[in-house]
C-alpha cells in the first residue's frame, strides 16, 4: 500500500494472473462484482477455507491473514473493487466512533470474512466506492476534506448494511450475550470491570461489547457500570455504611470522582442524600408512633 492511510481501486481483468497466498499489514475490503473466482483464506495453522465468490460478495481480511484468489475460469471477465486501509487510520476512525469498527471486530474476534449483499445494498455500497474514487481523482477545492467524508461514508455504509442484516439473524444471540454481561457486571461491581476484562471474559472483541451496549441501552458500558455502582453506593450509605468505605468498595478511585458522579446522578452530594434519607425515615417513624 503506497498511501499511509488508505487506497481504493476498481479492476476489470481477463486472464487474471493469480498471486500466491499472501498477507498484508493493513485491512483489505474486497467487493466482488463479476467473474469465476474462488477465494482461499487461512489463519495461522488453520486449514484454509475456500469460498466460491458470487456477485455481491464482500470480503474483509484483517492484517496477517493469508488469502488469495483462485481463477476458476480465466476466460470470464473479473471485476471487483478493492479497498485497503491501515491500522493507524482505523484507530483514528475508532476514536471518532466505534460504529466504524463493526465489521473489523467481527473479522478479528470471530474470523467472519465473507458476506453477501442484496442487490439494493450492493448498489448502495458500489455507489460509495465510485464516489470515493471520483473524489480521489479530483483536485477541486476541499478535496482532502471531501475524501475523508467519502471514506467515512463508505466504511459506515458497509458496516450499517452488514449490521442490519446480522441483526435480522442473530438478535437472539446478542440478547443472550448482553444479558450475560449484565449479570456478570452486577455480580462483580467491586472488581475492576474494564472493557478489556469483560470482553476477555466472554471471548469477544471489546469493540463488539462497546457497540452492543451503545445499541441496546443508548449508553456506554462504562456509563452503565458507573450507574450500577452509584446505585449500590446509594443503597449502602442509606443503610448506615460510611461514605468513605462505600465508594472505595465499589471501585471509585477517589472521593472527588465519586462525589461528582453521585451529584450528577442524584442531584445532591452523598452526605446530603444520606441526611435527606435519614430525615424521611424519622418522619415516617413519627407518623407511625402517633
mmCIF file of C-alpha atoms in Angstrom:
data_model
loop_
_atom_site.group_PDB
_atom_site.id
_atom_site.type_symbol
_atom_site.label_atom_id
_atom_site.label_comp_id
_atom_site.label_asym_id
_atom_site.label_seq_id
_atom_site.Cartn_x
_atom_site.Cartn_y
_atom_site.Cartn_z
ATOM 1 C CA UNK A 1 0.000 0.000 0.000
ATOM 2 C CA UNK A 2 1.558 3.287 -1.115
ATOM 3 C CA UNK A 3 -0.598 5.617 0.990
ATOM 4 C CA UNK A 4 -0.145 5.682 4.766
ATOM 5 C CA UNK A 5 -3.933 5.781 5.283
ATOM 6 C CA UNK A 6 -5.962 4.041 2.563
ATOM 7 C CA UNK A 7 -6.198 3.159 -1.127
ATOM 8 C CA UNK A 8 -9.165 2.176 -3.268
ATOM 9 C CA UNK A 9 -9.218 0.562 -6.736
ATOM 10 C CA UNK A 10 -11.587 -0.724 -9.381
ATOM 11 C CA UNK A 11 -10.292 -3.622 -11.501
ATOM 12 C CA UNK A 12 -11.639 -5.303 -14.629
ATOM 13 C CA UNK A 13 -9.428 -8.127 -15.977
ATOM 14 C CA UNK A 14 -9.356 -11.076 -18.320
ATOM 15 C CA UNK A 15 -6.774 -13.853 -17.967
ATOM 16 C CA UNK A 16 -6.039 -12.669 -14.438
ATOM 17 C CA UNK A 17 -2.734 -13.987 -13.124
ATOM 18 C CA UNK A 18 -3.371 -15.429 -9.680
ATOM 19 C CA UNK A 19 -0.968 -14.495 -6.903
ATOM 20 C CA UNK A 20 0.193 -16.996 -4.260
ATOM 21 C CA UNK A 21 -1.195 -16.900 -0.700
ATOM 22 C CA UNK A 22 -0.143 -13.686 0.998
ATOM 23 C CA UNK A 23 -0.964 -11.429 3.951
ATOM 24 C CA UNK A 24 -0.916 -7.654 4.441
ATOM 25 C CA UNK A 25 -0.113 -5.359 7.343
ATOM 26 C CA UNK A 26 -3.362 -3.486 6.623
ATOM 27 C CA UNK A 27 -7.066 -4.356 6.238
ATOM 28 C CA UNK A 28 -8.381 -5.358 2.816
ATOM 29 C CA UNK A 29 -12.027 -4.904 1.871
ATOM 30 C CA UNK A 30 -12.987 -6.563 -1.414
ATOM 31 C CA UNK A 31 -16.314 -6.282 -3.254
ATOM 32 C CA UNK A 32 -16.788 -8.935 -5.945
ATOM 33 C CA UNK A 33 -18.814 -7.919 -8.999
ATOM 34 C CA UNK A 34 -18.196 -10.442 -11.791
ATOM 35 C CA UNK A 35 -16.085 -13.466 -12.678
ATOM 36 C CA UNK A 36 -15.394 -17.098 -11.840
ATOM 37 C CA UNK A 37 -13.328 -16.871 -8.668
ATOM 38 C CA UNK A 38 -12.764 -18.909 -5.507
ATOM 39 C CA UNK A 39 -11.202 -17.093 -2.564
ATOM 40 C CA UNK A 40 -8.978 -19.086 -0.214
ATOM 41 C CA UNK A 41 -8.323 -17.811 3.326
ATOM 42 C CA UNK A 42 -6.171 -19.286 6.096
ATOM 43 C CA UNK A 43 -5.431 -18.029 9.603
ATOM 44 C CA UNK A 44 -2.222 -19.270 11.214
ATOM 45 C CA UNK A 45 -2.067 -23.061 11.227
ATOM 46 C CA UNK A 46 -5.766 -23.466 10.480
ATOM 47 C CA UNK A 47 -6.744 -25.371 7.363
ATOM 48 C CA UNK A 48 -7.511 -22.918 4.517
ATOM 49 C CA UNK A 49 -11.175 -22.328 3.779
ATOM 50 C CA UNK A 50 -12.458 -21.783 0.265
ATOM 51 C CA UNK A 51 -15.342 -19.506 -0.650
ATOM 52 C CA UNK A 52 -16.841 -19.524 -4.141
ATOM 53 C CA UNK A 53 -17.455 -15.867 -4.902
ATOM 54 C CA UNK A 54 -20.832 -14.689 -6.170
ATOM 55 C CA UNK A 55 -21.607 -11.187 -7.477
ATOM 56 C CA UNK A 56 -22.322 -9.017 -4.438
ATOM 57 C CA UNK A 57 -19.991 -10.924 -2.101
ATOM 58 C CA UNK A 58 -17.991 -8.742 0.279
ATOM 59 C CA UNK A 59 -14.768 -9.911 1.922
ATOM 60 C CA UNK A 60 -12.871 -8.241 4.762
ATOM 61 C CA UNK A 61 -9.387 -9.578 5.575
ATOM 62 C CA UNK A 62 -7.526 -8.338 8.680
ATOM 63 C CA UNK A 63 -3.745 -7.861 8.797
ATOM 64 C CA UNK A 64 -1.729 -11.070 8.994
ATOM 65 C CA UNK A 65 -4.360 -13.359 7.441
ATOM 66 C CA UNK A 66 -3.209 -15.353 4.393
ATOM 67 C CA UNK A 67 -5.511 -15.231 1.388
ATOM 68 C CA UNK A 68 -5.516 -15.392 -2.390
ATOM 69 C CA UNK A 69 -7.886 -15.568 -5.347
ATOM 70 C CA UNK A 70 -8.081 -18.731 -7.460
ATOM 71 C CA UNK A 71 -9.115 -18.100 -11.074
ATOM 72 C CA UNK A 72 -11.520 -20.928 -11.938
ATOM 73 C CA UNK A 73 -12.246 -19.705 -15.470
ATOM 74 C CA UNK A 74 -9.743 -17.148 -16.831
ATOM 75 C CA UNK A 75 -11.895 -16.504 -19.918
ATOM 76 C CA UNK A 76 -14.512 -14.734 -17.822
ATOM 77 C CA UNK A 77 -14.166 -11.038 -17.062
ATOM 78 C CA UNK A 78 -13.074 -10.455 -13.466
ATOM 79 C CA UNK A 79 -14.422 -7.234 -11.906
ATOM 80 C CA UNK A 80 -14.081 -6.046 -8.300
ATOM 81 C CA UNK A 81 -13.491 -3.108 -6.009
ATOM 82 C CA UNK A 82 -10.545 -3.353 -3.619
ATOM 83 C CA UNK A 83 -10.117 -1.111 -0.593
ATOM 84 C CA UNK A 84 -7.046 -1.062 1.659
ATOM 85 C CA UNK A 85 -6.893 0.815 4.960
ATOM 86 C CA UNK A 86 -4.086 0.981 7.519
ATOM 87 C CA UNK A 87 -4.385 0.006 11.180
ATOM 88 C CA UNK A 88 -3.432 3.560 12.134
ATOM 89 C CA UNK A 89 -6.229 5.022 10.032
ATOM 90 C CA UNK A 90 -8.696 2.561 11.596
ATOM 91 C CA UNK A 91 -7.568 3.578 15.079
ATOM 92 C CA UNK A 92 -8.087 7.221 14.177
ATOM 93 C CA UNK A 93 -11.613 6.495 12.922
ATOM 94 C CA UNK A 94 -12.359 4.440 16.023
ATOM 95 C CA UNK A 95 -11.573 7.498 18.137
ATOM 96 C CA UNK A 96 -14.316 9.283 16.200
ATOM 97 C CA UNK A 97 -16.838 6.463 16.627
ATOM 98 C CA UNK A 98 -16.855 2.718 17.329
ATOM 99 C CA UNK A 99 -19.573 2.464 14.662
ATOM 100 C CA UNK A 100 -16.813 2.290 12.043
ATOM 101 C CA UNK A 101 -15.408 -0.892 13.585
ATOM 102 C CA UNK A 102 -18.316 -3.365 13.478
ATOM 103 C CA UNK A 103 -17.082 -5.387 10.502
ATOM 104 C CA UNK A 104 -13.456 -5.286 11.641
ATOM 105 C CA UNK A 105 -14.247 -6.598 15.112
ATOM 106 C CA UNK A 106 -16.315 -9.433 13.596
ATOM 107 C CA UNK A 107 -13.389 -10.398 11.389
ATOM 108 C CA UNK A 108 -10.858 -10.291 14.209
ATOM 109 C CA UNK A 109 -12.991 -11.748 17.008
ATOM 110 C CA UNK A 110 -14.974 -14.398 15.105
ATOM 111 C CA UNK A 111 -12.989 -14.830 11.855
ATOM 112 C CA UNK A 112 -16.044 -13.836 9.813
ATOM 113 C CA UNK A 113 -14.629 -12.707 6.491
ATOM 114 C CA UNK A 114 -17.413 -13.136 3.914
ATOM 115 C CA UNK A 115 -20.829 -11.529 3.440
ATOM 116 C CA UNK A 116 -23.328 -11.342 0.616
ATOM 117 C CA UNK A 117 -25.040 -8.066 -0.236
ATOM 118 C CA UNK A 118 -28.599 -7.979 -1.518
ATOM 119 C CA UNK A 119 -28.979 -6.141 -4.863
ATOM 120 C CA UNK A 120 -30.143 -2.872 -3.264
ATOM 121 C CA UNK A 121 -27.312 -2.964 -0.733
ATOM 122 C CA UNK A 122 -24.788 -3.834 -3.441
ATOM 123 C CA UNK A 123 -25.880 -0.807 -5.450
ATOM 124 C CA UNK A 124 -25.578 1.375 -2.356
ATOM 125 C CA UNK A 125 -22.059 0.197 -1.467
ATOM 126 C CA UNK A 126 -20.926 0.304 -5.101
ATOM 127 C CA UNK A 127 -22.039 3.932 -5.376
ATOM 128 C CA UNK A 128 -19.935 4.796 -2.292
ATOM 129 C CA UNK A 129 -16.881 3.145 -3.842
ATOM 130 C CA UNK A 130 -17.362 5.122 -7.058
ATOM 131 C CA UNK A 131 -17.857 8.373 -5.173
ATOM 132 C CA UNK A 132 -14.604 7.881 -3.245
ATOM 133 C CA UNK A 133 -12.720 7.003 -6.442
ATOM 134 C CA UNK A 134 -14.053 10.121 -8.144
ATOM 135 C CA UNK A 135 -13.031 12.318 -5.229
ATOM 136 C CA UNK A 136 -9.521 10.841 -5.116
ATOM 137 C CA UNK A 137 -9.011 11.716 -8.777
ATOM 138 C CA UNK A 138 -10.347 15.255 -8.241
ATOM 139 C CA UNK A 139 -8.255 18.311 -7.446
ATOM 140 C CA UNK A 140 -11.198 20.547 -6.619
ATOM 141 C CA UNK A 141 -11.322 22.869 -3.648
ATOM 142 C CA UNK A 142 -11.646 20.978 -0.388
ATOM 143 C CA UNK A 143 -10.745 17.641 -1.972
ATOM 144 C CA UNK A 144 -8.820 16.475 1.109
ATOM 145 C CA UNK A 145 -11.800 17.085 3.402
ATOM 146 C CA UNK A 146 -14.192 15.568 0.831
ATOM 147 C CA UNK A 147 -12.036 12.425 0.569
ATOM 148 C CA UNK A 148 -12.252 11.954 4.327
ATOM 149 C CA UNK A 149 -16.032 12.354 4.230
ATOM 150 C CA UNK A 150 -16.318 9.868 1.353
ATOM 151 C CA UNK A 151 -14.042 7.436 3.192
ATOM 152 C CA UNK A 152 -16.193 7.613 6.327
ATOM 153 C CA UNK A 153 -19.362 7.296 4.258
ATOM 154 C CA UNK A 154 -18.079 4.158 2.523
ATOM 155 C CA UNK A 155 -16.963 2.488 5.749
ATOM 156 C CA UNK A 156 -20.116 3.406 7.646
ATOM 157 C CA UNK A 157 -22.370 2.277 4.778
ATOM 158 C CA UNK A 158 -20.673 -1.135 4.628
ATOM 159 C CA UNK A 159 -20.894 -1.553 8.399
ATOM 160 C CA UNK A 160 -24.527 -0.469 8.504
ATOM 161 C CA UNK A 161 -25.564 -2.846 5.720
ATOM 162 C CA UNK A 162 -23.885 -5.824 7.402
ATOM 163 C CA UNK A 163 -25.065 -4.810 10.873
ATOM 164 C CA UNK A 164 -28.698 -4.557 9.738
ATOM 165 C CA UNK A 165 -28.505 -7.951 8.061
ATOM 166 C CA UNK A 166 -26.803 -9.579 11.056
ATOM 167 C CA UNK A 167 -29.436 -8.305 13.440
ATOM 168 C CA UNK A 168 -32.195 -9.970 11.446
ATOM 169 C CA UNK A 169 -30.456 -13.305 12.031
ATOM 170 C CA UNK A 170 -28.567 -13.147 15.321
ATOM 171 C CA UNK A 171 -30.660 -10.908 17.533
ATOM 172 C CA UNK A 172 -31.320 -13.769 19.957
ATOM 173 C CA UNK A 173 -27.602 -14.500 20.350
ATOM 174 C CA UNK A 174 -26.812 -10.853 21.035
ATOM 175 C CA UNK A 175 -29.616 -10.550 23.580
ATOM 176 C CA UNK A 176 -28.244 -13.604 25.366
ATOM 177 C CA UNK A 177 -24.719 -12.185 25.387
ATOM 178 C CA UNK A 178 -25.991 -8.817 26.591
ATOM 179 C CA UNK A 179 -27.934 -10.396 29.451
ATOM 180 C CA UNK A 180 -24.907 -12.491 30.461
ATOM 181 C CA UNK A 181 -22.683 -9.407 30.534
ATOM 182 C CA UNK A 182 -25.282 -7.538 32.611
ATOM 183 C CA UNK A 183 -25.376 -10.422 35.081
ATOM 184 C CA UNK A 184 -21.581 -10.543 35.235
ATOM 185 C CA UNK A 185 -21.312 -6.800 35.856
ATOM 186 C CA UNK A 186 -23.914 -6.854 38.629
ATOM 187 C CA UNK A 187 -22.104 -9.739 40.345
ATOM 188 C CA UNK A 188 -18.675 -8.099 40.156
ATOM 189 C CA UNK A 189 -19.251 -4.408 40.873
ATOM 190 C CA UNK A 190 -16.474 -4.410 43.468
ATOM 191 C CA UNK A 191 -13.911 -5.552 40.862
ATOM 192 C CA UNK A 192 -12.113 -3.547 38.162
ATOM 193 C CA UNK A 193 -14.587 -4.285 35.311
ATOM 194 C CA UNK A 194 -12.650 -2.728 32.465
ATOM 195 C CA UNK A 195 -13.922 -3.102 28.895
ATOM 196 C CA UNK A 196 -10.912 -5.304 28.079
ATOM 197 C CA UNK A 197 -11.564 -7.559 31.082
ATOM 198 C CA UNK A 198 -15.230 -8.072 30.251
ATOM 199 C CA UNK A 199 -14.529 -8.708 26.559
ATOM 200 C CA UNK A 200 -11.915 -11.282 27.562
ATOM 201 C CA UNK A 201 -14.322 -12.929 29.975
ATOM 202 C CA UNK A 202 -16.774 -13.619 27.124
ATOM 203 C CA UNK A 203 -14.172 -14.149 24.357
ATOM 204 C CA UNK A 204 -15.439 -11.310 22.176
ATOM 205 C CA UNK A 205 -13.917 -8.107 20.878
ATOM 206 C CA UNK A 206 -14.064 -5.070 23.138
ATOM 207 C CA UNK A 207 -15.435 -3.103 20.172
ATOM 208 C CA UNK A 208 -18.251 -5.637 19.884
ATOM 209 C CA UNK A 209 -19.144 -5.212 23.568
ATOM 210 C CA UNK A 210 -18.988 -1.415 23.285
ATOM 211 C CA UNK A 211 -21.235 -1.453 20.225
ATOM 212 C CA UNK A 212 -23.668 -3.905 21.846
ATOM 213 C CA UNK A 213 -24.193 -1.701 24.907
ATOM 214 C CA UNK A 214 -24.495 1.501 22.900
ATOM 215 C CA UNK A 215 -27.111 -0.060 20.626
ATOM 216 C CA UNK A 216 -29.078 -1.761 23.391
ATOM 217 C CA UNK A 217 -29.082 0.836 26.173
ATOM 218 C CA UNK A 218 -28.032 4.017 24.411
ATOM 219 C CA UNK A 219 -25.143 4.438 26.870
ATOM 220 C CA UNK A 220 -21.628 3.017 27.013
ATOM 221 C CA UNK A 221 -20.630 0.044 29.137
ATOM 222 C CA UNK A 222 -18.581 2.399 31.338
ATOM 223 C CA UNK A 223 -21.613 4.622 31.925
ATOM 224 C CA UNK A 224 -23.733 1.583 32.781
ATOM 225 C CA UNK A 225 -21.159 0.338 35.309
ATOM 226 C CA UNK A 226 -20.969 3.794 36.924
ATOM 227 C CA UNK A 227 -24.761 3.923 37.254
ATOM 228 C CA UNK A 228 -24.890 0.459 38.829
ATOM 229 C CA UNK A 229 -22.066 1.327 41.243
ATOM 230 C CA UNK A 230 -23.742 4.562 42.233
ATOM 231 C CA UNK A 231 -26.985 2.703 42.903
ATOM 232 C CA UNK A 232 -25.105 0.264 45.146
ATOM 233 C CA UNK A 233 -23.373 3.129 46.932
ATOM 234 C CA UNK A 234 -26.695 4.875 47.456
ATOM 235 C CA UNK A 235 -28.175 1.747 48.974
ATOM 236 C CA UNK A 236 -25.175 1.237 51.232
ATOM 237 C CA UNK A 237 -24.970 4.791 52.609
ATOM 238 C CA UNK A 238 -28.703 4.937 53.266
ATOM 239 C CA UNK A 239 -28.303 1.695 55.218
ATOM 240 C CA UNK A 240 -25.817 3.362 57.511
ATOM 241 C CA UNK A 241 -22.467 2.437 55.976
ATOM 242 C CA UNK A 242 -19.756 5.100 55.954
ATOM 243 C CA UNK A 243 -19.435 7.038 52.706
ATOM 244 C CA UNK A 244 -15.656 6.635 52.514
ATOM 245 C CA UNK A 245 -15.730 2.847 52.840
ATOM 246 C CA UNK A 246 -18.609 2.595 50.387
ATOM 247 C CA UNK A 247 -17.102 4.475 47.443
ATOM 248 C CA UNK A 248 -13.801 2.618 47.840
ATOM 249 C CA UNK A 249 -15.549 -0.745 47.938
ATOM 250 C CA UNK A 250 -17.403 -0.094 44.700
ATOM 251 C CA UNK A 251 -14.415 0.905 42.609
ATOM 252 C CA UNK A 252 -14.276 4.705 42.686
ATOM 253 C CA UNK A 253 -10.624 5.714 42.733
ATOM 254 C CA UNK A 254 -11.108 8.795 44.947
ATOM 255 C CA UNK A 255 -13.812 10.761 46.743
ATOM 256 C CA UNK A 256 -13.718 13.632 44.263
ATOM 257 C CA UNK A 257 -14.700 11.456 41.286
ATOM 258 C CA UNK A 258 -17.341 9.678 43.392
ATOM 259 C CA UNK A 259 -18.755 12.998 44.654
ATOM 260 C CA UNK A 260 -19.065 14.431 41.130
ATOM 261 C CA UNK A 261 -20.667 11.259 39.719
ATOM 262 C CA UNK A 262 -23.102 10.929 42.638
ATOM 263 C CA UNK A 263 -24.193 14.558 42.497
ATOM 264 C CA UNK A 264 -24.669 14.372 38.739
ATOM 265 C CA UNK A 265 -26.790 11.230 39.089
ATOM 266 C CA UNK A 266 -28.915 12.182 42.122
ATOM 267 C CA UNK A 267 -28.771 15.983 42.238
ATOM 268 C CA UNK A 268 -27.124 16.228 45.663
ATOM 269 C CA UNK A 269 -23.951 15.180 47.445
ATOM 270 C CA UNK A 270 -23.674 11.750 49.125
ATOM 271 C CA UNK A 271 -23.757 13.416 52.560
ATOM 272 C CA UNK A 272 -26.839 15.445 51.655
ATOM 273 C CA UNK A 273 -28.565 12.364 50.228
ATOM 274 C CA UNK A 274 -27.781 10.397 53.382
ATOM 275 C CA UNK A 275 -29.221 13.206 55.514
ATOM 276 C CA UNK A 276 -32.394 13.569 53.441
ATOM 277 C CA UNK A 277 -32.979 9.820 53.585
ATOM 278 C CA UNK A 278 -32.400 9.707 57.363
ATOM 279 C CA UNK A 279 -34.893 12.568 57.929
ATOM 280 C CA UNK A 280 -37.516 10.884 55.753
ATOM 281 C CA UNK A 281 -37.160 7.701 57.834
ATOM 282 C CA UNK A 282 -37.539 9.733 61.059
ATOM 283 C CA UNK A 283 -40.714 11.394 59.749
ATOM 284 C CA UNK A 284 -42.210 8.031 58.805
ATOM 285 C CA UNK A 285 -41.373 6.686 62.255
ATOM 286 C CA UNK A 286 -43.004 9.710 63.925
ATOM 287 C CA UNK A 287 -46.198 9.237 61.897
ATOM 288 C CA UNK A 288 -46.263 5.554 62.795
ATOM 289 C CA UNK A 289 -45.895 6.287 66.539
ATOM 290 C CA UNK A 290 -48.707 8.853 66.621
#
